[in-house]
Coordinates of C-alpha atoms in Angstrom, one line a residue:
M1 CA -0.1 -0.1 0.0
A2 CA 1.4 3.2 -1.2
L3 CA 1.8 5.9 1.4
N4 CA 2.2 9.7 0.3
R5 CA 3.0 12.5 2.3
F6 CA 1.1 15.6 2.2
K7 CA 1.2 19.2 4.1
E8 CA -1.4 20.6 5.9
R9 CA -1.8 24.0 6.8
G10 CA -1.5 24.7 10.3
S11 CA -0.7 21.3 11.4
A12 CA 2.0 18.7 11.6
P13 CA 2.7 16.6 8.4
F14 CA 0.4 13.5 8.0
Y15 CA 0.1 10.5 6.0
V16 CA -2.4 9.4 3.5
C17 CA -3.2 5.7 2.7
D18 CA -3.6 6.0 -1.0
T19 CA -6.7 3.7 -1.9
N20 CA -6.5 5.1 -5.5
Y21 CA -2.9 3.9 -6.1
F22 CA -4.0 1.2 -9.1
L23 CA -7.1 2.7 -10.0
P24 CA -5.7 3.8 -13.7
T25 CA -4.5 0.1 -13.6
F26 CA -7.8 -1.3 -13.1
F27 CA -9.5 1.0 -15.6
L28 CA -7.2 -0.2 -18.3
F29 CA -7.2 -3.9 -17.3
F30 CA -11.0 -3.8 -17.5
I31 CA -11.4 -2.2 -20.6
F32 CA -9.0 -4.6 -22.0
L33 CA -11.2 -7.6 -20.6
L34 CA -14.4 -6.0 -22.0
N35 CA -12.6 -5.9 -25.4
I36 CA -12.5 -9.7 -25.4
L37 CA -16.4 -9.9 -23.8
T38 CA -18.4 -7.6 -25.7
S39 CA -18.9 -6.1 -29.2
Q40 CA -19.7 -2.6 -28.0
L41 CA -15.8 -1.3 -28.0
Y42 CA -16.7 2.2 -27.7
D43 CA -19.7 2.4 -25.0
S44 CA -18.0 -0.5 -22.8
K45 CA -14.9 2.0 -22.6
R46 CA -17.2 5.2 -21.6
F47 CA -18.8 2.7 -19.2
M48 CA -15.5 2.1 -17.4
Q49 CA -14.7 5.9 -17.5
V50 CA -18.0 6.5 -15.6
V51 CA -17.0 3.7 -12.9
L52 CA -14.0 5.3 -12.3
L53 CA -15.6 8.6 -12.1
T54 CA -18.1 7.3 -9.5
T55 CA -15.2 5.6 -7.6
T56 CA -13.3 8.7 -7.3
C57 CA -16.0 10.3 -5.9
F58 CA -15.5 8.4 -2.7
T59 CA -11.8 7.3 -2.7
I60 CA -10.0 10.9 -2.9
R61 CA -10.1 12.1 0.2
F62 CA -8.0 15.0 0.0
I63 CA -8.3 17.7 -2.6
P64 CA -6.2 21.0 -3.4
K65 CA -6.8 24.2 -1.6
I66 CA -7.7 26.8 -4.4
S67 CA -6.5 29.9 -4.5
K68 CA -8.8 33.2 -4.4
K69 CA -8.0 34.1 -8.1
N70 CA -8.2 30.3 -9.6
S71 CA -11.7 30.1 -7.6
I72 CA -13.3 33.1 -9.3
L73 CA -12.1 31.8 -12.6
L74 CA -13.5 28.3 -11.8
Y75 CA -16.5 30.0 -10.7
I76 CA -17.1 31.8 -13.7
L77 CA -16.6 28.6 -15.9
V78 CA -19.0 26.9 -14.0
S79 CA -21.5 29.7 -14.1
S80 CA -21.0 30.0 -17.9
G81 CA -21.6 26.0 -18.2
I82 CA -24.8 26.3 -16.6
L83 CA -26.2 29.2 -18.5
S84 CA -25.0 27.4 -21.6
V85 CA -27.2 24.4 -20.4
F86 CA -30.3 26.4 -19.4
Y87 CA -30.2 27.8 -23.0
S88 CA -29.5 24.9 -25.0
E89 CA -31.8 23.6 -27.4
H90 CA -30.5 19.9 -26.2
L91 CA -31.2 20.3 -22.4
F92 CA -30.7 16.7 -21.7
T93 CA -27.5 16.2 -23.4
S94 CA -26.1 19.3 -22.4
L95 CA -26.7 18.8 -18.7
H96 CA -25.5 15.2 -18.9
Y97 CA -22.0 16.1 -20.4
F98 CA -22.0 19.4 -18.2
L99 CA -22.2 17.1 -15.3
H100 CA -19.6 14.6 -16.9
S101 CA -17.3 17.8 -17.2
I102 CA -17.8 18.5 -13.4
L103 CA -16.9 14.9 -12.4
L104 CA -13.5 15.0 -14.7
I105 CA -12.0 17.5 -12.4
N106 CA -12.0 14.6 -10.1
L107 CA -9.5 13.2 -12.1
I108 CA -7.3 16.2 -12.0
F109 CA -7.3 15.5 -8.2
L110 CA -6.3 12.1 -8.7
G111 CA -3.6 12.9 -10.6
I112 CA -2.6 15.3 -7.9
N113 CA -2.9 12.8 -5.3
L114 CA -1.3 10.1 -7.4
S115 CA 1.9 12.2 -8.7
K116 CA 4.3 10.3 -6.7
N117 CA 3.0 7.1 -8.5
L118 CA 3.7 7.9 -12.0
P119 CA 6.0 4.9 -12.5
I120 CA 2.9 2.4 -12.1
I121 CA 0.9 4.7 -14.4
F122 CA 3.5 4.6 -17.0
L123 CA 3.7 0.9 -16.9
S124 CA -0.3 0.5 -16.9
I125 CA -0.4 2.4 -20.1
A126 CA 2.9 1.1 -21.8
S127 CA 1.5 -2.7 -21.0
F128 CA -2.0 -1.6 -22.3
N129 CA -0.3 -0.4 -25.5
I130 CA 1.6 -3.5 -25.9
V131 CA -1.0 -5.8 -25.3
I132 CA -3.2 -4.1 -28.1
I133 CA -0.2 -4.0 -30.4
C134 CA 0.4 -7.7 -29.7
C135 CA -3.2 -8.7 -30.6
S136 CA -3.3 -6.3 -33.6
L137 CA -0.2 -8.2 -34.6
L138 CA -2.1 -11.5 -34.9
N139 CA -5.0 -10.0 -36.4
Y140 CA -2.6 -8.7 -39.3
S141 CA -0.7 -12.2 -39.4
F142 CA -4.1 -13.9 -40.6
Y143 CA -4.1 -11.1 -43.6
I144 CA -0.5 -12.2 -44.3
F145 CA -1.5 -16.0 -44.1
D146 CA -4.5 -15.4 -46.4
K147 CA -2.8 -12.7 -48.6
N148 CA -5.7 -10.2 -48.2
I149 CA -5.3 -6.6 -48.1
P150 CA -6.4 -5.1 -44.6
T151 CA -7.9 -1.8 -44.0
A152 CA -6.6 0.3 -41.2
D153 CA -9.7 -0.6 -39.2
D154 CA -9.3 -4.5 -39.7
I155 CA -5.7 -4.4 -38.1
I156 CA -6.5 -2.9 -34.8
F157 CA -8.0 -4.8 -31.9
G158 CA -10.7 -3.5 -29.5
F159 CA -11.3 -0.3 -31.3
N160 CA -14.2 0.4 -33.8
N161 CA -12.1 3.0 -35.4
I162 CA -8.2 2.9 -35.7
R163 CA -8.0 6.7 -34.9
F164 CA -9.5 6.1 -31.5
F165 CA -6.2 4.0 -30.8
N166 CA -4.3 6.4 -32.4
Q167 CA -4.9 8.8 -29.8
I168 CA -3.7 6.5 -27.3
Q169 CA -0.5 6.0 -29.0
V170 CA 0.4 9.7 -29.1
I171 CA 0.0 9.7 -25.4
S172 CA 2.1 6.1 -25.1
I173 CA 4.9 7.3 -27.3
P174 CA 6.6 9.6 -25.3
I175 CA 6.5 6.7 -22.3
F176 CA 8.2 4.3 -24.8
I177 CA 10.9 6.8 -25.4
Y178 CA 11.3 7.6 -21.7
Y179 CA 11.9 3.9 -21.4
L180 CA 14.7 4.1 -24.1
N181 CA 17.2 4.8 -21.5
D182 CA 15.8 2.2 -18.6
I183 CA 18.3 -0.5 -18.5
K184 CA 15.7 -3.0 -17.7
L185 CA 12.9 -2.0 -20.4
K186 CA 15.0 -0.4 -23.4
R187 CA 14.9 -3.4 -25.2
I188 CA 11.3 -3.8 -25.1
A189 CA 10.6 -0.3 -25.3
T190 CA 12.6 -0.3 -28.5
I191 CA 10.6 -3.1 -30.0
F192 CA 7.3 -1.4 -29.3
L193 CA 8.3 2.1 -30.4
I194 CA 9.1 0.6 -33.7
F195 CA 5.7 -1.1 -33.8
N196 CA 3.8 1.9 -32.6
L197 CA 5.4 4.2 -35.2
T198 CA 5.1 1.5 -38.1
L199 CA 1.7 1.7 -37.1
L200 CA 1.1 5.2 -37.5
L201 CA 2.2 5.1 -41.1
I202 CA 0.4 1.8 -42.1
T203 CA -2.9 3.2 -40.9
G204 CA -2.2 6.6 -42.2
A205 CA -2.4 8.6 -38.9
R206 CA -1.4 11.7 -40.4
G207 CA -2.7 14.1 -37.3
A208 CA -1.3 11.6 -35.2
I209 CA 2.2 11.5 -37.0
I210 CA 2.4 15.3 -37.0
A211 CA 1.5 15.6 -33.1
T212 CA 4.0 12.8 -32.3
L213 CA 6.7 14.4 -34.5
A214 CA 6.0 17.8 -32.9
T215 CA 6.3 16.4 -29.3
I216 CA 9.6 14.9 -30.0
F217 CA 10.8 18.4 -31.5
I218 CA 9.5 20.2 -28.6
G219 CA 10.9 17.6 -26.4
Y220 CA 14.6 18.5 -28.0
I221 CA 13.8 22.2 -28.0
L222 CA 13.0 22.2 -24.1
K223 CA 16.0 19.8 -23.7
I224 CA 14.0 17.1 -22.6
Y225 CA 15.7 15.1 -25.3
N226 CA 19.6 15.1 -25.5
V227 CA 21.2 14.6 -29.0
T228 CA 21.9 10.9 -28.0
T229 CA 18.1 10.1 -27.5
L230 CA 17.2 12.3 -30.5
K231 CA 19.6 10.3 -32.6
K232 CA 18.0 7.0 -31.2
I233 CA 14.5 8.5 -31.9
T234 CA 15.7 9.0 -35.6
F235 CA 17.1 5.7 -36.0
L236 CA 13.9 3.9 -34.8
I237 CA 11.7 6.4 -37.3
I238 CA 13.8 5.4 -40.1
L239 CA 13.4 1.4 -39.2
A240 CA 9.4 2.1 -38.8
V241 CA 9.8 3.8 -42.1
T242 CA 11.8 0.6 -43.7
L243 CA 8.9 -1.6 -42.2
F244 CA 6.0 0.5 -43.6
I245 CA 7.6 0.1 -47.2
F246 CA 8.2 -3.6 -46.8
N247 CA 4.6 -3.8 -45.9
S248 CA 3.9 -1.6 -48.7
L249 CA 5.5 -3.7 -51.1
Y250 CA 3.9 -7.1 -49.8
F251 CA 0.3 -5.7 -50.3
S252 CA -0.1 -2.6 -52.5
F253 CA 3.1 -0.3 -52.6
N254 CA 0.9 2.6 -54.7
T255 CA -2.2 2.4 -52.4
S256 CA -0.5 2.2 -49.2
F257 CA 1.8 5.4 -50.1
T258 CA -1.5 7.0 -51.6
Y259 CA -3.2 6.6 -48.4
V260 CA -0.5 8.0 -46.4
L261 CA 0.2 10.8 -48.3
R262 CA -3.2 11.9 -49.4
T263 CA -3.7 15.4 -49.3
T264 CA -7.3 15.7 -48.5
S265 CA -8.2 16.8 -44.9
S266 CA -11.0 13.8 -44.6
G267 CA -13.7 16.2 -44.6
R268 CA -12.2 18.3 -41.2
V269 CA -11.5 21.4 -43.2
Q270 CA -15.1 21.3 -44.5
I271 CA -16.5 20.8 -40.8
W272 CA -14.3 23.5 -39.4
H273 CA -15.7 26.0 -42.3
D274 CA -19.2 25.1 -41.8
L275 CA -18.8 25.6 -38.0
I276 CA -17.2 28.8 -38.1
T277 CA -19.7 30.0 -40.6
N278 CA -22.9 29.2 -38.5
L279 CA -21.4 30.8 -35.5
Q280 CA -23.9 33.5 -33.6
L281 CA -23.7 36.0 -31.3
K282 CA -24.9 33.3 -28.7
N283 CA -22.1 31.1 -29.4
L284 CA -19.5 33.9 -28.4
L285 CA -21.1 34.6 -25.0
I286 CA -22.6 31.2 -23.6
G287 CA -22.3 28.7 -26.7
N288 CA -24.8 26.0 -27.4
G289 CA -24.5 23.6 -24.4
P290 CA -21.7 21.0 -23.6
G291 CA -21.7 18.0 -25.8
S292 CA -24.3 19.5 -28.2
Y293 CA -22.3 19.9 -31.3
Y294 CA -23.1 17.6 -34.1
N295 CA -23.4 17.8 -38.1
E296 CA -26.1 15.8 -39.7
H297 CA -24.6 16.3 -43.2
F298 CA -21.0 15.1 -42.4
R299 CA -22.4 12.6 -39.6
V300 CA -20.0 13.7 -36.8
S301 CA -20.8 14.5 -33.0
H302 CA -17.5 16.3 -32.6
P303 CA -15.7 18.6 -35.1
H304 CA -12.2 17.1 -34.5
N305 CA -10.9 20.3 -33.2
S306 CA -10.9 21.0 -29.4
I307 CA -10.9 24.5 -29.7
L308 CA -13.9 24.8 -32.1
Q309 CA -15.7 22.1 -30.2
V310 CA -15.5 24.3 -26.9
I311 CA -16.2 27.5 -28.7
Y312 CA -19.3 25.8 -29.9
D313 CA -20.3 24.1 -26.8
W314 CA -19.3 26.6 -24.3
G315 CA -18.8 29.9 -25.9
A316 CA -16.3 32.3 -26.6
V317 CA -15.8 33.4 -22.8
A318 CA -15.4 29.7 -21.7
T319 CA -13.1 29.3 -24.4
A320 CA -10.6 32.2 -23.5
L321 CA -10.7 31.0 -19.7
F322 CA -9.9 27.4 -20.6
L323 CA -7.1 28.7 -23.0
Y324 CA -5.6 30.9 -20.4
L325 CA -5.2 28.3 -17.7
L326 CA -3.7 26.1 -20.0
Y327 CA -1.2 28.5 -21.0
K328 CA -0.6 29.0 -17.3
L329 CA -0.2 25.5 -17.0
I330 CA 2.1 25.0 -20.0
N331 CA 4.1 28.1 -19.2
S332 CA 4.5 27.1 -15.4
S333 CA 5.6 23.5 -16.5
I334 CA 8.0 24.6 -19.0
K335 CA 10.0 26.7 -16.0
R336 CA 10.0 23.6 -13.9
L337 CA 11.0 21.2 -16.4
N338 CA 14.6 20.7 -15.4
K339 CA 13.8 21.2 -11.7
K340 CA 11.1 19.1 -10.6
G341 CA 10.1 15.3 -10.9
G342 CA 12.7 14.3 -12.8
G343 CA 12.1 11.8 -16.3
Y344 CA 8.6 11.1 -15.3
Y345 CA 7.7 14.6 -14.8
Q346 CA 9.1 15.6 -18.1
S347 CA 7.6 12.7 -20.1
C348 CA 4.0 13.5 -18.5
F349 CA 4.5 16.9 -19.8
L350 CA 5.0 15.7 -23.4
C351 CA 2.0 13.5 -23.1
V352 CA -0.3 16.2 -22.4
V353 CA 1.9 18.5 -25.1
G354 CA 1.1 15.5 -27.5
A355 CA -2.5 15.0 -26.6
L356 CA -3.4 18.7 -26.8
S357 CA -1.4 18.7 -30.3
Y358 CA -3.4 16.1 -31.7
S359 CA -6.7 17.3 -30.0
L360 CA -6.8 19.9 -32.7
F361 CA -7.2 17.4 -35.6
S362 CA -9.3 14.6 -33.7
G363 CA -11.6 14.2 -31.0
I364 CA -9.2 13.2 -28.2
V365 CA -11.0 15.2 -25.8
V366 CA -13.9 13.6 -25.9
M367 CA -13.0 9.7 -26.2
P368 CA -12.7 8.2 -22.8
I369 CA -9.3 6.6 -22.7
P370 CA -7.2 9.8 -24.0
Q371 CA -9.6 12.0 -22.0
T372 CA -9.3 10.3 -18.8
F373 CA -5.0 10.5 -18.9
L374 CA -5.2 13.8 -20.4
F375 CA -7.2 15.2 -17.2
L376 CA -4.8 12.6 -14.9
F377 CA -1.9 14.0 -16.4
I378 CA -2.9 17.8 -15.8
G379 CA -3.2 17.1 -12.2
V380 CA 0.2 15.7 -12.3
L381 CA 1.7 18.8 -13.7
I382 CA -0.2 21.0 -11.3
Y383 CA 1.2 19.1 -8.4
Y384 CA 5.0 19.3 -9.7
N385 CA 4.3 23.0 -10.9
N386 CA 3.3 23.7 -7.2
S387 CA 5.3 21.4 -5.1
G388 CA 6.2 22.8 -1.4
E389 CA 3.6 25.4 -2.0
I390 CA 0.2 23.2 -3.1
I391 CA -1.9 22.2 0.5
L392 CA -4.2 19.1 0.3
K393 CA -6.8 19.4 2.8
R394 CA -9.6 16.4 3.7
K395 CA -12.9 16.9 2.1
K396 CA -15.3 18.2 4.5
I397 CA -19.0 17.3 4.9
K398 CA -20.7 20.0 2.6
Y399 CA -18.3 18.8 -0.3
H400 CA -19.8 15.3 -0.2
I401 CA -23.6 17.0 0.5
A402 CA -22.8 18.9 -2.9
L403 CA -21.4 16.1 -4.8
I404 CA -23.4 13.2 -3.9
P405 CA -26.5 14.8 -5.7
V406 CA -24.4 15.8 -8.9
L407 CA -23.4 12.1 -8.9
I408 CA -26.9 10.7 -8.7
L409 CA -28.1 12.9 -11.2
Y410 CA -25.1 12.2 -13.6
L411 CA -25.6 8.4 -13.4
V412 CA -29.4 8.2 -13.9
L413 CA -29.0 10.7 -17.1
T414 CA -26.4 8.3 -18.0
F415 CA -28.4 5.2 -18.0
I416 CA -31.0 6.8 -19.4
S417 CA -28.9 8.4 -22.1
Y418 CA -27.5 5.2 -23.0
D419 CA -31.3 3.5 -23.4
C420 CA -32.3 6.6 -25.8
K421 CA -29.2 6.7 -28.4
N422 CA -30.2 7.5 -31.6
D423 CA -30.5 5.2 -34.4
R424 CA -28.7 6.9 -36.8
F425 CA -25.0 6.6 -36.4
L426 CA -23.4 10.2 -35.9
G427 CA -20.1 9.5 -34.9
P428 CA -19.3 8.9 -31.2
N429 CA -19.9 11.4 -28.7
F430 CA -20.5 10.4 -25.0
W431 CA -21.6 7.1 -26.6
S432 CA -21.1 5.5 -29.6
H433 CA -23.8 6.9 -31.6
G434 CA -23.0 10.5 -30.7
Q435 CA -26.7 11.7 -29.9
I436 CA -29.8 11.2 -28.0
S437 CA -33.2 10.8 -29.1
H438 CA -35.9 10.3 -26.6
A439 CA -38.5 9.2 -29.2
N440 CA -36.5 5.6 -28.6
C441 CA -37.5 5.6 -25.2
K442 CA -40.8 7.5 -24.9
L443 CA -39.5 10.6 -22.8
T444 CA -40.6 14.1 -24.5
Y445 CA -39.3 16.5 -21.5
F446 CA -35.9 16.7 -22.7
E447 CA -36.4 16.8 -26.4
D448 CA -33.2 16.7 -28.5
Q449 CA -32.7 16.6 -32.0

């Protein structure tokens, strides 16, 4: 059982029995287990995230003391969200996703509480990645044996869409790079870093490739990666490209290269243009409601751009506050990169940078697994950025009195929303079908499109 030491103002230091130690590990383990047991691949991952959020409501006993300035900013954000929900045309969906967003704060608290336990979190993510890669390679071997040309989605195990796993790869790759300098794990890290990079190429994950290269470049500029590490990474990239070429030669050289080097935006530019041109004054104030975006024409429930999504859902005012808080977090992290936490902290920072970079091209802030670890790692950065100053205080009764009704309402709306999923597939948002239609469950009070 891990014991973490924290400071409390006005009292002697005390020790906390950390019952949250293995929560991220159990989260990923049960997701893998459900990949085997159910065909509802996306919804099962969301279900496990709901279980995790519910669990943290009871297992997190200590929360950080928030400064007066940050309290005001959070109050403005929450008030803006409530107004956005109240005036939304999709009241049920917006209220549900707003409550989900509130509970995601618990993942930041979890990250703060588990900041000293990054080794187990890193090993859990790396292990999950390795298992998925191994199962995917097994799938791939069947296509080689049968001499059939697989599609990107055919290769990957446990995900409806290869892009969902690409998002996890962007978070995993900085962890594998960190292990390149670990005497015990460097061989396995080398092998699976090559496999991850090759899979990005085979599946034509241009956004993930750009985000990964940008993360590596930023790591070098900020002196997280030295010249020796950069040479290792470059060599592994060359090996990955070589494997990709062999794969292309075996199947269809022209088809593979055309897919990776395609010049279209896969509809993203058109989606962004449509969203921007349809923004109104209301969007600049309070948005349309959290989780309310969908586009019938392009059949998507998120615009594949985190900034545009926040503007549409929460409004420009909330977006400006989000961006300001992110700027403070990243700026503070950069100043402390070589001072606090060592390699684990630096790699955690690059995981966040990679996820945020990829969120400009994908729905990484929507999907359950990357969303979970993005908020968890933000909590880790907050802890180290304020190490020596952050004060954890025991949750008071009034906190539970406020939290329990929120949790109960959230769980009720979650189960109702699952029963009321729209039959038309509009791309994933909270659930795999993206939108809620109460015609399916004969509820009419919260009428959504």
